[in-house]
mmCIF file of C-alpha atoms in Angstrom:
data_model
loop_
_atom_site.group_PDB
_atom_site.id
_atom_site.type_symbol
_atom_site.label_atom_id
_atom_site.label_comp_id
_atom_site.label_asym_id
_atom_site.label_seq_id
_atom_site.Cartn_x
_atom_site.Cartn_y
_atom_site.Cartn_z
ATOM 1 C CA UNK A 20 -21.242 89.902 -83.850
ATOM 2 C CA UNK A 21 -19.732 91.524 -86.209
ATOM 3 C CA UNK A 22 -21.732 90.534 -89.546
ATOM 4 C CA UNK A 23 -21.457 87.004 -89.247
ATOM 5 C CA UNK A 24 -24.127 84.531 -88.505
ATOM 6 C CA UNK A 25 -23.991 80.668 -87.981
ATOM 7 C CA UNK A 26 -26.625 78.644 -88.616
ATOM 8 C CA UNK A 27 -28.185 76.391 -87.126
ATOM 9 C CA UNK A 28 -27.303 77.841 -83.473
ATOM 10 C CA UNK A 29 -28.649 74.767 -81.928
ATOM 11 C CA UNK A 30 -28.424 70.774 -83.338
ATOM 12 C CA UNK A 31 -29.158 67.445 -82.042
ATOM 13 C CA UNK A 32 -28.094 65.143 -84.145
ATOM 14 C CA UNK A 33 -27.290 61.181 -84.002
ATOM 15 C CA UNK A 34 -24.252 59.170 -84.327
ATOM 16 C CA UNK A 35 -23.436 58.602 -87.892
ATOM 17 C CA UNK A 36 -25.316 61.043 -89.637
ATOM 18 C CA UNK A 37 -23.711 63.755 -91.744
ATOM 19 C CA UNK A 38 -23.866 67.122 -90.191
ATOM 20 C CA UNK A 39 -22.942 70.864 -91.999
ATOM 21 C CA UNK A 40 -22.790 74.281 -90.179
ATOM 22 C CA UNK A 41 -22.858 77.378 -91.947
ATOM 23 C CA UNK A 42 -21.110 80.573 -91.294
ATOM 24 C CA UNK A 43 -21.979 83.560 -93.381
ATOM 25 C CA UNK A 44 -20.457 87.009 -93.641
ATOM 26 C CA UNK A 45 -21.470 90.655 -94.736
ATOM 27 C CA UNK A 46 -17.981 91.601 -93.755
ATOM 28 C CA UNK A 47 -16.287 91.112 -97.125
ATOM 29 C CA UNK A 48 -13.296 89.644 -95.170
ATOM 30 C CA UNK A 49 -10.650 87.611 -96.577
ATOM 31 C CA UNK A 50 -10.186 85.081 -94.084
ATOM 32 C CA UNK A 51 -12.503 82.510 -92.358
ATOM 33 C CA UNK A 52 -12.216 79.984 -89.595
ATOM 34 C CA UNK A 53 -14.023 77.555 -87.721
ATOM 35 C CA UNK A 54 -13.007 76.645 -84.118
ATOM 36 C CA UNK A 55 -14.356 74.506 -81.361
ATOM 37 C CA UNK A 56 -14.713 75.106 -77.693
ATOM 38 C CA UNK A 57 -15.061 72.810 -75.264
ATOM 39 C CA UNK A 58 -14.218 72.673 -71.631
ATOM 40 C CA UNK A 59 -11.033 72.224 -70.083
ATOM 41 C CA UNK A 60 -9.665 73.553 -73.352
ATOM 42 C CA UNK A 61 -9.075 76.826 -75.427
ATOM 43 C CA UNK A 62 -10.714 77.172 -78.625
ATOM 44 C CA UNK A 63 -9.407 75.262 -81.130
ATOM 45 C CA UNK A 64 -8.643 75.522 -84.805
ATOM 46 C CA UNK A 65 -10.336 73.130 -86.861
ATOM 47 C CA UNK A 66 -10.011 74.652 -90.758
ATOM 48 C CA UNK A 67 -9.602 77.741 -92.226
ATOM 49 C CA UNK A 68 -10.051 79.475 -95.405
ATOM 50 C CA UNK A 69 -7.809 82.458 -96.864
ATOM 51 C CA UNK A 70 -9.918 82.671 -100.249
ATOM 52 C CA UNK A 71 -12.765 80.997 -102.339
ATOM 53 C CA UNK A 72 -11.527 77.479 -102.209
ATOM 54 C CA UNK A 73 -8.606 77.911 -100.228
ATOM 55 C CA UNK A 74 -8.652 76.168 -97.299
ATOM 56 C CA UNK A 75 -6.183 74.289 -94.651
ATOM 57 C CA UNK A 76 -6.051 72.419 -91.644
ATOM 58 C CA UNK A 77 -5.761 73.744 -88.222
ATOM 59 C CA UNK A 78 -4.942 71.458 -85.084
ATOM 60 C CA UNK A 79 -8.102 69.345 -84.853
ATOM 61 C CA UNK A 80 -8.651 68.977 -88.477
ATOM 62 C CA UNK A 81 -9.692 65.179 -88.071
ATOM 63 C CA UNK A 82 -13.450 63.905 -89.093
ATOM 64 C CA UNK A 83 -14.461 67.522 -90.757
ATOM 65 C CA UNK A 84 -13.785 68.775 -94.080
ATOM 66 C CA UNK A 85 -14.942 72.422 -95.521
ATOM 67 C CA UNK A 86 -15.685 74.366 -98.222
ATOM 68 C CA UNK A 87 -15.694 77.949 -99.774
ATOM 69 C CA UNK A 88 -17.552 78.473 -102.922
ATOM 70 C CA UNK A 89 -18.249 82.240 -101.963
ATOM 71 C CA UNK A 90 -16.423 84.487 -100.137
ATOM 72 C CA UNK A 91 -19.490 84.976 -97.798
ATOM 73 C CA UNK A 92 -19.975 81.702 -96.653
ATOM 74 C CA UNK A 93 -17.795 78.673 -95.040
ATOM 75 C CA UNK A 94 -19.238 75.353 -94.472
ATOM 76 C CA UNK A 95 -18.230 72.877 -92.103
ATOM 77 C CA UNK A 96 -19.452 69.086 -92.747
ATOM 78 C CA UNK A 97 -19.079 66.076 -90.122
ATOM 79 C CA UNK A 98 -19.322 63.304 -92.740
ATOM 80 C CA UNK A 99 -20.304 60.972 -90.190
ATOM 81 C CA UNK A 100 -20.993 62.389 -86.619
ATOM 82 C CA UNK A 101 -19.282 60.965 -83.112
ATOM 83 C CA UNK A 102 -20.047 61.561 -79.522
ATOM 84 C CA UNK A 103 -16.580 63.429 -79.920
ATOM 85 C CA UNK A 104 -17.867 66.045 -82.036
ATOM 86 C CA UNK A 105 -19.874 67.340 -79.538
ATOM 87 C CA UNK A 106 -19.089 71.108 -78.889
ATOM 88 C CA UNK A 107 -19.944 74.444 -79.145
ATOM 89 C CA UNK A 108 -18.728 75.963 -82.626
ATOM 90 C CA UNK A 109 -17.336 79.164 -83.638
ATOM 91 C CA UNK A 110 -16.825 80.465 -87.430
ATOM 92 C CA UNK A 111 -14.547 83.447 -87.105
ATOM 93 C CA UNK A 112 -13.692 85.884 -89.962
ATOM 94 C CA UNK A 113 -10.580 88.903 -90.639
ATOM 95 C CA UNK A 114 -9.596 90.582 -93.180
ATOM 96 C CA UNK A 115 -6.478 89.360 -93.371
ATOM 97 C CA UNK A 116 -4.326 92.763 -93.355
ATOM 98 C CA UNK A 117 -1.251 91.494 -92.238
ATOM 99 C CA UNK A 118 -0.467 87.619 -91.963
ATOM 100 C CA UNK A 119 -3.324 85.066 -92.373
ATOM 101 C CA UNK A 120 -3.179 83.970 -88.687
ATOM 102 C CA UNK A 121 -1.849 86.991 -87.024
ATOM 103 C CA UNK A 122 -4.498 89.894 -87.389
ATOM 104 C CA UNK A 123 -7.656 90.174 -85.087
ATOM 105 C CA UNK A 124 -10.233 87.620 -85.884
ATOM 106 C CA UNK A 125 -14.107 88.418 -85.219
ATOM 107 C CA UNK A 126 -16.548 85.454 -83.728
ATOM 108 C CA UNK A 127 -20.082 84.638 -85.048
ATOM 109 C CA UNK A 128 -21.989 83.478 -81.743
ATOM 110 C CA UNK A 129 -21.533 79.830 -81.959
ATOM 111 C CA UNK A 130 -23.346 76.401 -82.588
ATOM 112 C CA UNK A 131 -24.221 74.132 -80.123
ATOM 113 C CA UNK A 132 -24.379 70.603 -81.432
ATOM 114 C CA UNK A 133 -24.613 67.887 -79.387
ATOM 115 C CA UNK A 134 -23.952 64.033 -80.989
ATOM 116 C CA UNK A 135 -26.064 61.690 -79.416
ATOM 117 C CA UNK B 182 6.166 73.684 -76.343
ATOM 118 C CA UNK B 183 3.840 76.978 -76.441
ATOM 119 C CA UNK B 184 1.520 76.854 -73.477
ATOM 120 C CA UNK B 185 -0.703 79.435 -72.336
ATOM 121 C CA UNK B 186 -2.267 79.060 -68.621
ATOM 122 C CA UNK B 187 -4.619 81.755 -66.842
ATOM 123 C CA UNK B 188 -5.652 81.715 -63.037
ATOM 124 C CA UNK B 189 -7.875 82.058 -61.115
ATOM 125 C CA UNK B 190 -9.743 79.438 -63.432
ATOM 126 C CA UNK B 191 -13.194 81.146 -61.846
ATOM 127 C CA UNK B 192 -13.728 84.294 -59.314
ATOM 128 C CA UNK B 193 -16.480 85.872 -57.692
ATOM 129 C CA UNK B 194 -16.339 89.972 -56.551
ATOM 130 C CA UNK B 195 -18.881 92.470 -55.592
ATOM 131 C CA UNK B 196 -20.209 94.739 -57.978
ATOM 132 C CA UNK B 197 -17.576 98.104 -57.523
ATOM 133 C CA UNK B 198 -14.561 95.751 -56.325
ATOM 134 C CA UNK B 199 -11.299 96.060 -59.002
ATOM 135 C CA UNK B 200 -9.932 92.283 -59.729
ATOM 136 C CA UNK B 201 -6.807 91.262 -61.830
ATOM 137 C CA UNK B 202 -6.829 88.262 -64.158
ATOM 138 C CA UNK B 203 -3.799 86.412 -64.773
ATOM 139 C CA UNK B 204 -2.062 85.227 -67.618
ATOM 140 C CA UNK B 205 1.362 83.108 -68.023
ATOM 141 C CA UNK B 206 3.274 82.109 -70.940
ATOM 142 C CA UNK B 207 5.538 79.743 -72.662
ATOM 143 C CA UNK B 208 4.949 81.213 -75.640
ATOM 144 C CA UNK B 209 7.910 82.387 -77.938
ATOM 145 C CA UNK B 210 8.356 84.202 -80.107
ATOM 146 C CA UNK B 211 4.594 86.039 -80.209
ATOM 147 C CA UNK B 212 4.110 89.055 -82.077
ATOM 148 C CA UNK B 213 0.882 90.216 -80.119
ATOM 149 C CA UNK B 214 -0.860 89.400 -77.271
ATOM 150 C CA UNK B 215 -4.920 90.322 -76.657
ATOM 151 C CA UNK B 216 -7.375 89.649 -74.329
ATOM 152 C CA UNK B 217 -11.172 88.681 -75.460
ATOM 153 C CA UNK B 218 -14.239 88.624 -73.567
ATOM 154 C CA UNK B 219 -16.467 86.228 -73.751
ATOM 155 C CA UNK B 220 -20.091 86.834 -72.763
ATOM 156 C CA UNK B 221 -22.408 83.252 -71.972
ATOM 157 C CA UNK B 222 -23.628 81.697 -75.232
ATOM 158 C CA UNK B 223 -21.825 84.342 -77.334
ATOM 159 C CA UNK B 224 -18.263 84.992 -79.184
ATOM 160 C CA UNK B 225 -15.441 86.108 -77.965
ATOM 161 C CA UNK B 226 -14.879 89.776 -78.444
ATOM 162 C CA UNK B 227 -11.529 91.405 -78.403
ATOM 163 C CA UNK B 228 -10.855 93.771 -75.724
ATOM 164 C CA UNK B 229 -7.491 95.170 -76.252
ATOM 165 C CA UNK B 230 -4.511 94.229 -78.488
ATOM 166 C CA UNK B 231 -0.564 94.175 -77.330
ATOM 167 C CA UNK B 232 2.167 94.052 -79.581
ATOM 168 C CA UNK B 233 5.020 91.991 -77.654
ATOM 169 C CA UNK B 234 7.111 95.487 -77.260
ATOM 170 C CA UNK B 235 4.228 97.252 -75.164
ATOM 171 C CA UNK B 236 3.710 97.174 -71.288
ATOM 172 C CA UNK B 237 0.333 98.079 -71.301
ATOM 173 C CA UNK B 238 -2.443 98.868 -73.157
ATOM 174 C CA UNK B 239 -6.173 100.328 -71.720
ATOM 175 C CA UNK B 240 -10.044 100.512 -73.251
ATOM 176 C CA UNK B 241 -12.055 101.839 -70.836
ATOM 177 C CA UNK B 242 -12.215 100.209 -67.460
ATOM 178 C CA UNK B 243 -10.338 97.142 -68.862
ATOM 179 C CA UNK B 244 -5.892 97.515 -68.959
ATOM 180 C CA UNK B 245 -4.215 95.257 -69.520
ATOM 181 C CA UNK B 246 -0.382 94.493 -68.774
ATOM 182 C CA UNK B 247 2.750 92.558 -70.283
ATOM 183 C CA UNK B 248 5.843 92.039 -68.428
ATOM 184 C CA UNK B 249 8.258 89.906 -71.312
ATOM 185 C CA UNK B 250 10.812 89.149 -67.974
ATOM 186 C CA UNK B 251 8.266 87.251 -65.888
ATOM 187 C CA UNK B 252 6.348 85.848 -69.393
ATOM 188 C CA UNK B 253 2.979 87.590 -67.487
ATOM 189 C CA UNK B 254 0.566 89.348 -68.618
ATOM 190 C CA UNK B 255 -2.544 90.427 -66.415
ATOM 191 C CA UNK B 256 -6.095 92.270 -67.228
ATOM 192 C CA UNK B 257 -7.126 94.611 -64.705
ATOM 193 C CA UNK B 258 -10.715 95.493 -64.302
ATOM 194 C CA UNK B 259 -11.483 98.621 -62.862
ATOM 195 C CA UNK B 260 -15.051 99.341 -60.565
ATOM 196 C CA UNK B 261 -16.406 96.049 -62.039
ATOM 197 C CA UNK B 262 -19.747 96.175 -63.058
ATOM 198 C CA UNK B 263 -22.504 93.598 -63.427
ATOM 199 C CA UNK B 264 -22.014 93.303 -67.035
ATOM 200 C CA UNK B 265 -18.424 92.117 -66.862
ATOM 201 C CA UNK B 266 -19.580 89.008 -65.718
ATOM 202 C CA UNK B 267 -17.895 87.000 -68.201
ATOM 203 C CA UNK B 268 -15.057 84.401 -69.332
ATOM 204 C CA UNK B 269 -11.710 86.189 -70.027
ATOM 205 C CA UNK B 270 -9.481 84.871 -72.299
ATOM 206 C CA UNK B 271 -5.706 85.646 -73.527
ATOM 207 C CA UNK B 272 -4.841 84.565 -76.870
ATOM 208 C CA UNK B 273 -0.965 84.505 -78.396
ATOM 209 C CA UNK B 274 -0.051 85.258 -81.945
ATOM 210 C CA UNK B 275 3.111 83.558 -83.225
ATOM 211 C CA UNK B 276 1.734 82.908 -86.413
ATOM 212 C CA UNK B 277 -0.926 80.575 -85.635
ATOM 213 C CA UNK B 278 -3.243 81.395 -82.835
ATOM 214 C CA UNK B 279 -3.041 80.104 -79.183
ATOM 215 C CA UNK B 280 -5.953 80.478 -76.522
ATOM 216 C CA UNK B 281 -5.783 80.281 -72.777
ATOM 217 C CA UNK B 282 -8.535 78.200 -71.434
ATOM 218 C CA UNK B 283 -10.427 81.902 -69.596
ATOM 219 C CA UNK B 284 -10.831 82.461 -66.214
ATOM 220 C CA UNK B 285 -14.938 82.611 -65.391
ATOM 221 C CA UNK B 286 -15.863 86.071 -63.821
ATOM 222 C CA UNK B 287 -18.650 86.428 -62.002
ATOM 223 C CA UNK B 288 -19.735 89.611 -60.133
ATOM 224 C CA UNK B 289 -22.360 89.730 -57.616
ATOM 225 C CA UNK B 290 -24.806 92.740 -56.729
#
C-alpha cells in the first residue's frame, strides 16, 4: 500500500462521540486525501491537503474537519459521530507532480467504522 | 453534469475465460482516464493510466481501451486468473477526481 497506513483499521463507535482517523505516510508526498466508500456510490472526496496546513473541501466535506501539522500524517475528526458516517475510509496520498487533483493518487487500505 | 457509469455492476467467469468491463462517460473535458483495482478490504490500486488522446493502453494481461466518439472506455482481461477476482473501477480526471461505482469480478475455479 504504498507507504501509507491508517489507523485504526477497524472502529465501533457510538452516536455522538468524537471520532479521529489517522493516515500516515513514508512517501514524502505532497498531497493527501481522505475519501469514503460506500455502496451504491464511488469513492468520495471528503478533504484534502496540498501542504502542512493546507487543506480544502472535497464533495462531502460536511460533519468532518482535518488537519496537517506534518507532512506525514493527515487526521480526520468526526466531531460528533452519526449513523451517516458509517463507511469504509480511504486516506490517499501523490506527489503532486502536475496539478493537485490530476496526478495518480495511492490508497492506504481503509478504515472501517461503523456509528452505532 | 459529469457522470461516470460501468456495467456489468457484478460478473462471474471461469478461471482461463477473457471478460471485458465497461465504462461510459459524460465526462468533459478529462485529461486522463485510469482504471484501479480494487482487491476485498484493500485500496484501490491503479492499473493503467490513459491520457484522453490514447486508444489504448496495456500492463500485462489487463488493456484497456478509449473510444472519445462513443464516450467508452472498456478493460479487457486476458486468461483471467483467480486472483483478478476483484472490483474494477474507472476514475476521470478533469481536475477533480470522478469514480465509477466498479463492476464486482468474480472468477470461479
Amino acid at each position: 500500500d504504498a507507504g501509507i497506513t491508517q489507523s485504526p483499521r477497524h472502529k465501533v463507535t457510538e452516536t455522538g462521540t468524537p471520532v479521529t482517523l489517522r493516515c500516515h505516510q513514508t512517501e514524502n508526498h505532497r498531497y493527501m486525501y481522505w475519501y469514503r466508500q460506500d455502496p451504491g456510490h464511488g469513492l468520495r472526496l471528503i478533504h484534502y491537503s496540498y501542504g502542512v496546513k493546507d487543506t480544502d473541501k472535497g464533495e462531502v466535506s460536511d460533519g468532518y474537519s482535518v488537519s496537517r501539522s506534518k507532512t506525514e500524517d493527515f487526521l480526520l475528526t468526526l466531531e460528533s459521530a452519526t449513523s451517516s458516517q458509517t463507511s469504509v475510509y480511504f486516506c490517499a496520498i501523490s506527489d503532486g507532480s502536475r496539478t493537485s487533483l490530476d496526478n495518480e493518487q495511492f490508497f492506504g487500505p481503509g478504515t472501517r467504522l461503523t456509528v452505532l | 453534469k459529469n457522470q461516470v457509469e460501468q456495467s456489468p455492476q457484478s460478473l462471474i467467469i471461469l478461471e482461463g475465460k477473457n471478460c471485458t468491463l465497461q465504462c461510459n462517460y459524460t465526462v468533459s473535458p478529462f485529461s486522463n482516464l485510469r482504471w484501479y483495482k480494487q482487491d476485498t478490504g484493500r485500496g484501490p490500486v491503479s492499473l493503467t493510466i490513459m491520457t484522453f488522446s490514447e486508444n489504448t493502453k496495456s500492463n500485462g494481461r489487463y488493456t484497456a481501451t478509449l473510444d472519445a466518439d462513443t464516450k467508452q472506455s472498456s478493460l479487457h482481461i486476458t486468461a483471467s486468473q483467480l486472483s483478478d477476482s476483484a472490483s474494477y473501477i474507472c476514475v476521470f480526471t478533469p481536475g477533480n477526481l470522478i469514480f465509477g461505482k466498479g463492476t464486482k469480478l468474480s472468477v470461479k475455479p
